[in-house]
């Protein structure tokens, strides 16, 4: 019951916060229900039923009722910087919740250049209005890296010709939470690869507030909406790893949950794309898979409504959720070998080094074993 | 007295685009400037990397037609190495291309372009019962347009509007006189806007089946395709076909019907009857149907003369940077181009919104270069593809185009309009969806005797290689050009659809398709330039694609001269 009362308190606090967030509906929900012939008593019965469905004790029905009455829509401002719009495209693919319920039921999408109806001067007005009206309360999502060379003038947005750098700094100052969507916003991404001609940087390098980094090029639609949902449901930030990525999504290596892990352990490797091993689903390490060095939930969540992920499609992981992977993980179709990257969190540095070392030793042993396992005529 | 109108950001596109126009006392546009306001430098970054990684990097040029760059970059390297890939790989690439088109064109029409045609506020006053009847005018079997569906959509959006928070629909140009749909027609299209959100997810899954994910698939390699297990799995193949059927159903019963509806409603609207003012068109071969057989053919049409189509000569392509934020003395062929950034910023002047920084139309004003064919600006895209194939007598295309003209009662000239450009995209989707099944059947036939998907490339570090590839991206003809030396990328150039369409004027004062399409357009209200947005969206802009740069031997990055804000 202790857990329940803690949860109850948390729920109450969250509802109080939500009441601050969004204006109430013009007609209170109860009145609206009455108009449809639903009484207060019916409504409370419905709330009790929902609580039971959620396996929560009866007192929670009060919370459920309140939650339904609050206009539960968090203001969301989404900015585009130096990017390819792949992350927005990924967001559009989201299925739980899908984009329309995200927009209609969960967030108030105040600004998103790819989706909003307004344009030009009127779009800029929307942004200025949202930054002012919801100051300190909005969720800020940034897609794309921030060009910083030459005072940021490699990117300007809006009729007033402001640099992306200036806009992100201003928007970050008033944000309740900041999410860097994708590897570009998180770590600079492809435009920050050597020699980084525009001085592209991740958001956290240009603002002085905590930023949640969603590595991935693009991050899966699950990781984007999952992170938004976490904030909307719990009103706080999730537990993060040393690169500020949510642990619920980036807590395990791709290699740990890979469907081809058994092949790796048995020393069965694809030697060239399209060989018999490729047809049989052997491990892709020798053709460049960076799964052992990459933290993400791709093997379990996959992409596009669980349809596939690169390793299932026969191509190795390219390490796209890691900082500087364009430089550190290339060539993408050759094994990285015994090259130690960064540890994942400070306490696990040593452990990480040992594990990665062991992995490579393991791979060496497997490689030797697989040479001996080849038929004599080869 | 002339007035300046600034539109930035152009929303509902990929990337950062700024359009400025000058209107006279009658609000008729007399001059227009198109500018991309972001430079990323991807081709500088490519230099010195292995050609095997090119596809993965260049697809990050764009997250919308991500697969197009992936394939074009990979094929440019294959062309340079003289590599012939297995038929299965060719067909799988074609199936992925089909999937991309079915996805991309739906998203463009409904979610990017749609709100230029559909007045959401007007839809709220529609009569759902009447709307359900209206829907039957455009197809015998409408999708998501029964009375119940329409009523539910209307109530959902009404409730949303009543909260007083319009979210993504706030502050748009609702009520503008150039919206021509009746409330009932608006409601039908709004319902399809929502339905299309579902359907595009299925279309994206089609590509992911053989591509690993979408956007940014990961199954092409120099020498072939890696998704051999998916290709050999009957379950996977059937999964593709099933999703194909679902999406095709939507394309035929909603997308096609909505374009016919738009042709009827907007067929007499002045602001959509112009908009194709550069009458030169370029398109290339694409969509492998079987060994040696392509769905679309290449060709060039100049001066709108459909009676004479000539073959593309890649030697005649050159890029001019007189008015782009780069330095170069003469127009350059992609193999020999240089890119030396020279940002000169904005100029303050009076606009309809007060004093603002504006584009320096006399000087440099965009990060997009100006590609020219034989020195002439050219439009690329679905309209160009259809015109070239119509003129060549490609029967599939001739039938589709004539069919649409017959249904709408519009003359061939109606193709040379904003409406025609938008309708061409739909027709191309219908054709690609239908003919895509021929590719699928070719694959089924071939894998019975041939399972190969890959040939291993070999690069001799002592040799120099040069190659290019041309494909049809959803936005039009895309070409990538590569030079390989010492086993690594020596230089790289992408001449992309949006560069052809969105480039600034050249040294001869010739303006590109975006700018030309706006000249002569009358605006109802210059402070709310819906007509401009509608015309520009009909090109399906993709700015990240269009801004690219090639580094060239001996060029030092320290040479970049950048002076922010026009100082």
mmCIF file of C-alpha atoms in Angstrom, chain B residues 146-425:
data_model
loop_
_atom_site.group_PDB
_atom_site.id
_atom_site.type_symbol
_atom_site.label_atom_id
_atom_site.label_comp_id
_atom_site.label_asym_id
_atom_site.label_seq_id
_atom_site.Cartn_x
_atom_site.Cartn_y
_atom_site.Cartn_z
ATOM 1 C CA UNK B 146 -19.019 7.506 -45.175
ATOM 2 C CA UNK B 147 -21.390 9.659 -43.131
ATOM 3 C CA UNK B 148 -20.289 8.026 -39.868
ATOM 4 C CA UNK B 149 -16.573 8.451 -40.635
ATOM 5 C CA UNK B 150 -17.040 12.069 -41.601
ATOM 6 C CA UNK B 151 -19.166 12.893 -38.574
ATOM 7 C CA UNK B 152 -16.565 11.344 -36.262
ATOM 8 C CA UNK B 153 -13.742 13.323 -37.882
ATOM 9 C CA UNK B 154 -15.726 16.528 -37.699
ATOM 10 C CA UNK B 155 -16.591 16.014 -34.031
ATOM 11 C CA UNK B 156 -13.040 15.179 -33.133
ATOM 12 C CA UNK B 157 -11.644 18.270 -34.793
ATOM 13 C CA UNK B 158 -14.474 20.454 -33.462
ATOM 14 C CA UNK B 159 -13.768 19.364 -29.913
ATOM 15 C CA UNK B 160 -10.117 20.117 -30.502
ATOM 16 C CA UNK B 161 -10.888 23.576 -31.847
ATOM 17 C CA UNK B 162 -13.239 24.282 -28.926
ATOM 18 C CA UNK B 163 -10.374 23.920 -26.452
ATOM 19 C CA UNK B 164 -9.144 27.169 -27.954
ATOM 20 C CA UNK B 165 -5.799 25.607 -28.709
ATOM 21 C CA UNK B 166 -5.440 24.890 -32.410
ATOM 22 C CA UNK B 167 -1.958 23.445 -32.133
ATOM 23 C CA UNK B 168 -0.555 22.759 -35.602
ATOM 24 C CA UNK B 169 -3.612 24.359 -37.258
ATOM 25 C CA UNK B 170 -3.175 27.733 -35.534
ATOM 26 C CA UNK B 171 -2.747 31.052 -37.347
ATOM 27 C CA UNK B 172 -2.930 29.662 -40.885
ATOM 28 C CA UNK B 173 -4.614 31.362 -43.823
ATOM 29 C CA UNK B 174 -8.092 29.909 -43.171
ATOM 30 C CA UNK B 175 -10.845 31.772 -44.957
ATOM 31 C CA UNK B 176 -8.593 32.922 -47.814
ATOM 32 C CA UNK B 177 -10.685 33.447 -50.939
ATOM 33 C CA UNK B 178 -8.527 31.134 -53.036
ATOM 34 C CA UNK B 179 -9.679 28.101 -51.040
ATOM 35 C CA UNK B 180 -12.284 26.658 -53.412
ATOM 36 C CA UNK B 181 -13.597 23.459 -51.835
ATOM 37 C CA UNK B 182 -17.124 23.503 -50.411
ATOM 38 C CA UNK B 183 -17.389 22.737 -46.671
ATOM 39 C CA UNK B 184 -18.356 19.162 -47.606
ATOM 40 C CA UNK B 185 -15.361 18.729 -49.923
ATOM 41 C CA UNK B 186 -13.108 20.163 -47.213
ATOM 42 C CA UNK B 187 -14.448 17.618 -44.742
ATOM 43 C CA UNK B 188 -13.799 14.709 -47.109
ATOM 44 C CA UNK B 189 -10.223 15.855 -47.658
ATOM 45 C CA UNK B 190 -9.717 16.429 -43.924
ATOM 46 C CA UNK B 191 -10.855 12.882 -43.251
ATOM 47 C CA UNK B 192 -8.338 11.663 -45.825
ATOM 48 C CA UNK B 193 -5.641 13.799 -44.189
ATOM 49 C CA UNK B 194 -6.131 11.761 -41.006
ATOM 50 C CA UNK B 195 -6.570 8.445 -42.798
ATOM 51 C CA UNK B 196 -3.383 9.091 -44.758
ATOM 52 C CA UNK B 197 -1.466 9.306 -41.468
ATOM 53 C CA UNK B 198 -2.335 5.637 -40.938
ATOM 54 C CA UNK B 199 -1.733 4.553 -44.514
ATOM 55 C CA UNK B 200 1.685 6.193 -44.798
ATOM 56 C CA UNK B 201 2.856 4.069 -41.865
ATOM 57 C CA UNK B 202 1.997 0.973 -43.861
ATOM 58 C CA UNK B 203 3.793 2.366 -46.917
ATOM 59 C CA UNK B 204 6.878 3.016 -44.802
ATOM 60 C CA UNK B 205 6.736 -0.589 -43.579
ATOM 61 C CA UNK B 206 6.851 -1.761 -47.192
ATOM 62 C CA UNK B 207 10.253 -0.176 -47.622
ATOM 63 C CA UNK B 208 11.412 -1.416 -44.231
ATOM 64 C CA UNK B 209 10.735 -5.043 -45.207
ATOM 65 C CA UNK B 210 13.659 -5.027 -47.644
ATOM 66 C CA UNK B 211 15.420 -1.946 -46.265
ATOM 67 C CA UNK B 212 15.676 -2.698 -42.535
ATOM 68 C CA UNK B 213 14.034 0.614 -41.609
ATOM 69 C CA UNK B 214 12.496 3.748 -43.045
ATOM 70 C CA UNK B 215 13.675 6.522 -42.991
ATOM 71 C CA UNK B 216 17.355 5.767 -43.534
ATOM 72 C CA UNK B 217 17.189 2.181 -44.746
ATOM 73 C CA UNK B 218 20.309 0.077 -44.426
ATOM 74 C CA UNK B 219 20.450 -2.777 -46.903
ATOM 75 C CA UNK B 220 22.169 -1.396 -50.009
ATOM 76 C CA UNK B 221 25.884 -1.952 -50.485
ATOM 77 C CA UNK B 222 28.218 -1.248 -53.371
ATOM 78 C CA UNK B 223 27.712 -4.440 -55.380
ATOM 79 C CA UNK B 224 24.126 -5.258 -54.441
ATOM 80 C CA UNK B 225 21.622 -5.635 -51.620
ATOM 81 C CA UNK B 226 21.978 -7.361 -48.221
ATOM 82 C CA UNK B 227 18.376 -8.362 -47.470
ATOM 83 C CA UNK B 228 18.754 -11.768 -49.130
ATOM 84 C CA UNK B 229 16.859 -13.596 -46.360
ATOM 85 C CA UNK B 230 13.847 -11.329 -46.722
ATOM 86 C CA UNK B 231 13.979 -11.869 -50.483
ATOM 87 C CA UNK B 232 13.983 -15.638 -50.041
ATOM 88 C CA UNK B 233 11.201 -15.667 -47.446
ATOM 89 C CA UNK B 234 7.727 -16.299 -48.913
ATOM 90 C CA UNK B 235 6.224 -14.774 -45.759
ATOM 91 C CA UNK B 236 8.205 -11.567 -46.215
ATOM 92 C CA UNK B 237 7.341 -11.327 -49.904
ATOM 93 C CA UNK B 238 3.672 -11.773 -49.161
ATOM 94 C CA UNK B 239 3.885 -9.200 -46.370
ATOM 95 C CA UNK B 240 5.108 -6.687 -48.967
ATOM 96 C CA UNK B 241 2.341 -7.568 -51.370
ATOM 97 C CA UNK B 242 -0.332 -7.299 -48.686
ATOM 98 C CA UNK B 243 0.828 -3.855 -47.603
ATOM 99 C CA UNK B 244 1.108 -2.884 -51.253
ATOM 100 C CA UNK B 245 -2.554 -3.742 -51.711
ATOM 101 C CA UNK B 246 -3.612 -1.693 -48.682
ATOM 102 C CA UNK B 247 -1.721 1.387 -49.819
ATOM 103 C CA UNK B 248 -2.783 1.031 -53.466
ATOM 104 C CA UNK B 249 -6.373 0.884 -52.321
ATOM 105 C CA UNK B 250 -5.966 4.247 -50.601
ATOM 106 C CA UNK B 251 -4.166 5.716 -53.610
ATOM 107 C CA UNK B 252 -6.972 4.758 -55.944
ATOM 108 C CA UNK B 253 -9.987 5.428 -53.757
ATOM 109 C CA UNK B 254 -8.797 8.546 -51.908
ATOM 110 C CA UNK B 255 -5.717 10.193 -53.487
ATOM 111 C CA UNK B 256 -6.961 9.844 -57.068
ATOM 112 C CA UNK B 257 -10.502 10.855 -56.135
ATOM 113 C CA UNK B 258 -9.287 13.919 -54.220
ATOM 114 C CA UNK B 259 -7.265 15.156 -57.193
ATOM 115 C CA UNK B 260 -10.303 14.817 -59.445
ATOM 116 C CA UNK B 261 -12.271 16.739 -56.812
ATOM 117 C CA UNK B 262 -9.551 19.432 -56.683
ATOM 118 C CA UNK B 263 -9.482 19.674 -60.487
ATOM 119 C CA UNK B 264 -13.195 20.371 -60.454
ATOM 120 C CA UNK B 265 -13.141 22.881 -57.600
ATOM 121 C CA UNK B 266 -9.919 24.695 -58.498
ATOM 122 C CA UNK B 267 -10.180 24.294 -62.284
ATOM 123 C CA UNK B 268 -11.160 27.919 -62.684
ATOM 124 C CA UNK B 269 -9.081 29.413 -59.871
ATOM 125 C CA UNK B 270 -6.642 31.903 -61.409
ATOM 126 C CA UNK B 271 -3.924 31.423 -58.840
ATOM 127 C CA UNK B 272 -3.522 27.725 -59.698
ATOM 128 C CA UNK B 273 -3.815 28.051 -63.462
ATOM 129 C CA UNK B 274 -0.301 29.403 -63.915
ATOM 130 C CA UNK B 275 2.831 28.355 -62.177
ATOM 131 C CA UNK B 276 4.723 26.455 -64.867
ATOM 132 C CA UNK B 277 6.761 29.230 -66.423
ATOM 133 C CA UNK B 278 10.054 27.476 -67.140
ATOM 134 C CA UNK B 279 8.917 25.150 -69.887
ATOM 135 C CA UNK B 280 12.057 23.010 -70.082
ATOM 136 C CA UNK B 281 11.768 19.540 -68.569
ATOM 137 C CA UNK B 282 14.275 16.835 -67.753
ATOM 138 C CA UNK B 283 13.710 13.252 -66.608
ATOM 139 C CA UNK B 284 15.727 10.026 -66.540
ATOM 140 C CA UNK B 285 15.205 6.254 -66.861
ATOM 141 C CA UNK B 286 13.947 4.532 -63.758
ATOM 142 C CA UNK B 287 11.931 1.723 -62.119
ATOM 143 C CA UNK B 288 13.349 -1.562 -63.345
ATOM 144 C CA UNK B 289 10.426 -3.844 -64.259
ATOM 145 C CA UNK B 290 12.513 -6.751 -65.537
ATOM 146 C CA UNK B 291 15.929 -7.340 -67.032
ATOM 147 C CA UNK B 292 16.658 -4.344 -69.289
ATOM 148 C CA UNK B 293 13.163 -2.898 -69.020
ATOM 149 C CA UNK B 294 12.377 0.389 -67.261
ATOM 150 C CA UNK B 295 8.990 1.900 -66.471
ATOM 151 C CA UNK B 296 10.035 5.487 -67.293
ATOM 152 C CA UNK B 297 12.348 6.740 -70.044
ATOM 153 C CA UNK B 298 14.826 9.595 -70.048
ATOM 154 C CA UNK B 299 14.552 12.740 -72.117
ATOM 155 C CA UNK B 300 14.676 16.513 -72.428
ATOM 156 C CA UNK B 301 11.863 18.809 -73.540
ATOM 157 C CA UNK B 302 12.744 22.439 -74.339
ATOM 158 C CA UNK B 303 10.317 25.360 -74.676
ATOM 159 C CA UNK B 304 7.305 23.168 -73.890
ATOM 160 C CA UNK B 305 7.605 21.466 -77.259
ATOM 161 C CA UNK B 306 6.165 18.002 -76.678
ATOM 162 C CA UNK B 307 6.743 17.138 -80.348
ATOM 163 C CA UNK B 308 10.506 16.976 -79.921
ATOM 164 C CA UNK B 309 12.109 15.068 -77.064
ATOM 165 C CA UNK B 310 15.860 14.606 -77.123
ATOM 166 C CA UNK B 311 18.165 12.310 -75.159
ATOM 167 C CA UNK B 312 19.946 13.674 -72.087
ATOM 168 C CA UNK B 313 23.575 14.565 -72.650
ATOM 169 C CA UNK B 314 25.244 14.605 -69.206
ATOM 170 C CA UNK B 315 28.002 16.835 -70.596
ATOM 171 C CA UNK B 316 25.540 19.707 -70.943
ATOM 172 C CA UNK B 317 24.898 20.026 -67.196
ATOM 173 C CA UNK B 318 26.680 22.860 -65.394
ATOM 174 C CA UNK B 319 26.159 24.789 -62.171
ATOM 175 C CA UNK B 320 26.287 28.566 -61.893
ATOM 176 C CA UNK B 321 26.907 30.322 -58.563
ATOM 177 C CA UNK B 322 26.734 33.990 -59.548
ATOM 178 C CA UNK B 323 23.885 34.583 -57.082
ATOM 179 C CA UNK B 324 24.622 31.741 -54.657
ATOM 180 C CA UNK B 325 26.750 32.128 -51.545
ATOM 181 C CA UNK B 326 29.775 30.551 -53.229
ATOM 182 C CA UNK B 327 32.595 31.855 -55.401
ATOM 183 C CA UNK B 328 33.354 30.607 -58.929
ATOM 184 C CA UNK B 329 34.045 32.533 -62.125
ATOM 185 C CA UNK B 330 32.114 30.385 -64.608
ATOM 186 C CA UNK B 331 29.437 27.676 -64.597
ATOM 187 C CA UNK B 332 31.036 24.300 -63.811
ATOM 188 C CA UNK B 333 30.304 20.698 -64.761
ATOM 189 C CA UNK B 334 29.700 18.492 -61.685
ATOM 190 C CA UNK B 335 32.936 16.563 -62.222
ATOM 191 C CA UNK B 336 34.943 19.788 -62.156
ATOM 192 C CA UNK B 337 33.011 22.058 -59.831
ATOM 193 C CA UNK B 338 34.433 23.939 -56.883
ATOM 194 C CA UNK B 339 32.607 25.216 -53.851
ATOM 195 C CA UNK B 340 34.060 28.110 -51.939
ATOM 196 C CA UNK B 341 31.447 29.481 -49.531
ATOM 197 C CA UNK B 342 31.056 33.241 -49.476
ATOM 198 C CA UNK B 343 28.159 34.243 -47.251
ATOM 199 C CA UNK B 344 27.116 37.853 -47.695
ATOM 200 C CA UNK B 345 24.020 37.923 -45.483
ATOM 201 C CA UNK B 346 20.876 40.059 -45.709
ATOM 202 C CA UNK B 347 20.015 43.672 -46.532
ATOM 203 C CA UNK B 348 17.598 45.692 -44.351
ATOM 204 C CA UNK B 349 14.569 47.109 -46.144
ATOM 205 C CA UNK B 350 10.860 47.907 -45.745
ATOM 206 C CA UNK B 351 8.458 45.007 -46.158
ATOM 207 C CA UNK B 352 4.736 44.498 -45.655
ATOM 208 C CA UNK B 353 5.621 43.404 -42.101
ATOM 209 C CA UNK B 354 7.848 46.449 -41.376
ATOM 210 C CA UNK B 355 11.624 46.757 -41.589
ATOM 211 C CA UNK B 356 13.301 43.363 -41.982
ATOM 212 C CA UNK B 357 16.547 41.806 -43.166
ATOM 213 C CA UNK B 358 15.880 40.744 -46.781
ATOM 214 C CA UNK B 359 17.606 38.907 -49.599
ATOM 215 C CA UNK B 360 20.112 40.834 -51.679
ATOM 216 C CA UNK B 361 18.660 39.950 -55.066
ATOM 217 C CA UNK B 362 21.336 41.914 -56.914
ATOM 218 C CA UNK B 363 24.110 40.066 -55.143
ATOM 219 C CA UNK B 364 24.273 36.590 -53.632
ATOM 220 C CA UNK B 365 21.221 35.295 -51.826
ATOM 221 C CA UNK B 366 21.017 31.489 -51.455
ATOM 222 C CA UNK B 367 22.964 28.371 -50.469
ATOM 223 C CA UNK B 368 21.462 26.636 -53.519
ATOM 224 C CA UNK B 369 23.453 26.681 -56.767
ATOM 225 C CA UNK B 370 21.815 27.089 -60.170
ATOM 226 C CA UNK B 371 22.122 24.027 -62.394
ATOM 227 C CA UNK B 372 21.591 24.680 -66.094
ATOM 228 C CA UNK B 373 21.142 22.355 -69.067
ATOM 229 C CA UNK B 374 22.690 23.840 -72.198
ATOM 230 C CA UNK B 375 22.671 27.102 -70.261
ATOM 231 C CA UNK B 376 18.912 26.962 -69.677
ATOM 232 C CA UNK B 377 16.966 26.537 -66.420
ATOM 233 C CA UNK B 378 14.976 23.305 -66.261
ATOM 234 C CA UNK B 379 12.104 21.956 -64.163
ATOM 235 C CA UNK B 380 12.365 18.404 -62.838
ATOM 236 C CA UNK B 381 9.827 16.300 -60.927
ATOM 237 C CA UNK B 382 6.794 14.079 -61.530
ATOM 238 C CA UNK B 383 5.381 16.544 -64.073
ATOM 239 C CA UNK B 384 8.640 16.436 -66.080
ATOM 240 C CA UNK B 385 8.710 12.641 -65.877
ATOM 241 C CA UNK B 386 5.157 12.357 -67.164
ATOM 242 C CA UNK B 387 5.626 14.971 -69.907
ATOM 243 C CA UNK B 388 8.792 13.310 -71.212
ATOM 244 C CA UNK B 389 7.098 9.910 -71.245
ATOM 245 C CA UNK B 390 3.855 11.306 -72.657
ATOM 246 C CA UNK B 391 5.816 12.945 -75.453
ATOM 247 C CA UNK B 392 7.735 9.716 -76.067
ATOM 248 C CA UNK B 393 4.481 7.795 -76.346
ATOM 249 C CA UNK B 394 5.060 5.587 -73.282
ATOM 250 C CA UNK B 395 1.679 3.817 -73.429
ATOM 251 C CA UNK B 396 1.224 3.416 -69.669
ATOM 252 C CA UNK B 397 1.763 7.140 -69.185
ATOM 253 C CA UNK B 398 -0.287 8.209 -72.206
ATOM 254 C CA UNK B 399 -3.242 6.164 -70.955
ATOM 255 C CA UNK B 400 -2.977 7.508 -67.411
ATOM 256 C CA UNK B 401 -2.689 11.145 -68.517
ATOM 257 C CA UNK B 402 -5.476 10.903 -71.092
ATOM 258 C CA UNK B 403 -7.652 9.106 -68.563
ATOM 259 C CA UNK B 404 -7.311 11.920 -66.058
ATOM 260 C CA UNK B 405 -7.896 14.606 -68.681
ATOM 261 C CA UNK B 406 -11.045 12.815 -69.816
ATOM 262 C CA UNK B 407 -12.373 12.465 -66.275
ATOM 263 C CA UNK B 408 -11.780 16.095 -65.389
ATOM 264 C CA UNK B 409 -12.628 17.534 -68.804
ATOM 265 C CA UNK B 410 -9.392 19.539 -68.742
ATOM 266 C CA UNK B 411 -7.241 20.166 -71.857
ATOM 267 C CA UNK B 412 -3.587 19.049 -72.178
ATOM 268 C CA UNK B 413 -2.557 22.654 -71.414
ATOM 269 C CA UNK B 414 -3.925 22.157 -67.882
ATOM 270 C CA UNK B 415 -0.845 20.019 -67.215
ATOM 271 C CA UNK B 416 1.287 23.172 -67.399
ATOM 272 C CA UNK B 417 -0.187 24.563 -64.179
ATOM 273 C CA UNK B 418 0.214 24.268 -60.435
ATOM 274 C CA UNK B 419 -2.774 21.944 -60.483
ATOM 275 C CA UNK B 420 -1.128 19.913 -63.261
ATOM 276 C CA UNK B 421 2.072 19.582 -61.254
ATOM 277 C CA UNK B 422 0.113 18.311 -58.260
ATOM 278 C CA UNK B 423 -2.006 15.984 -60.393
ATOM 279 C CA UNK B 424 1.100 14.598 -62.131
ATOM 280 C CA UNK B 425 2.451 13.502 -58.778
#
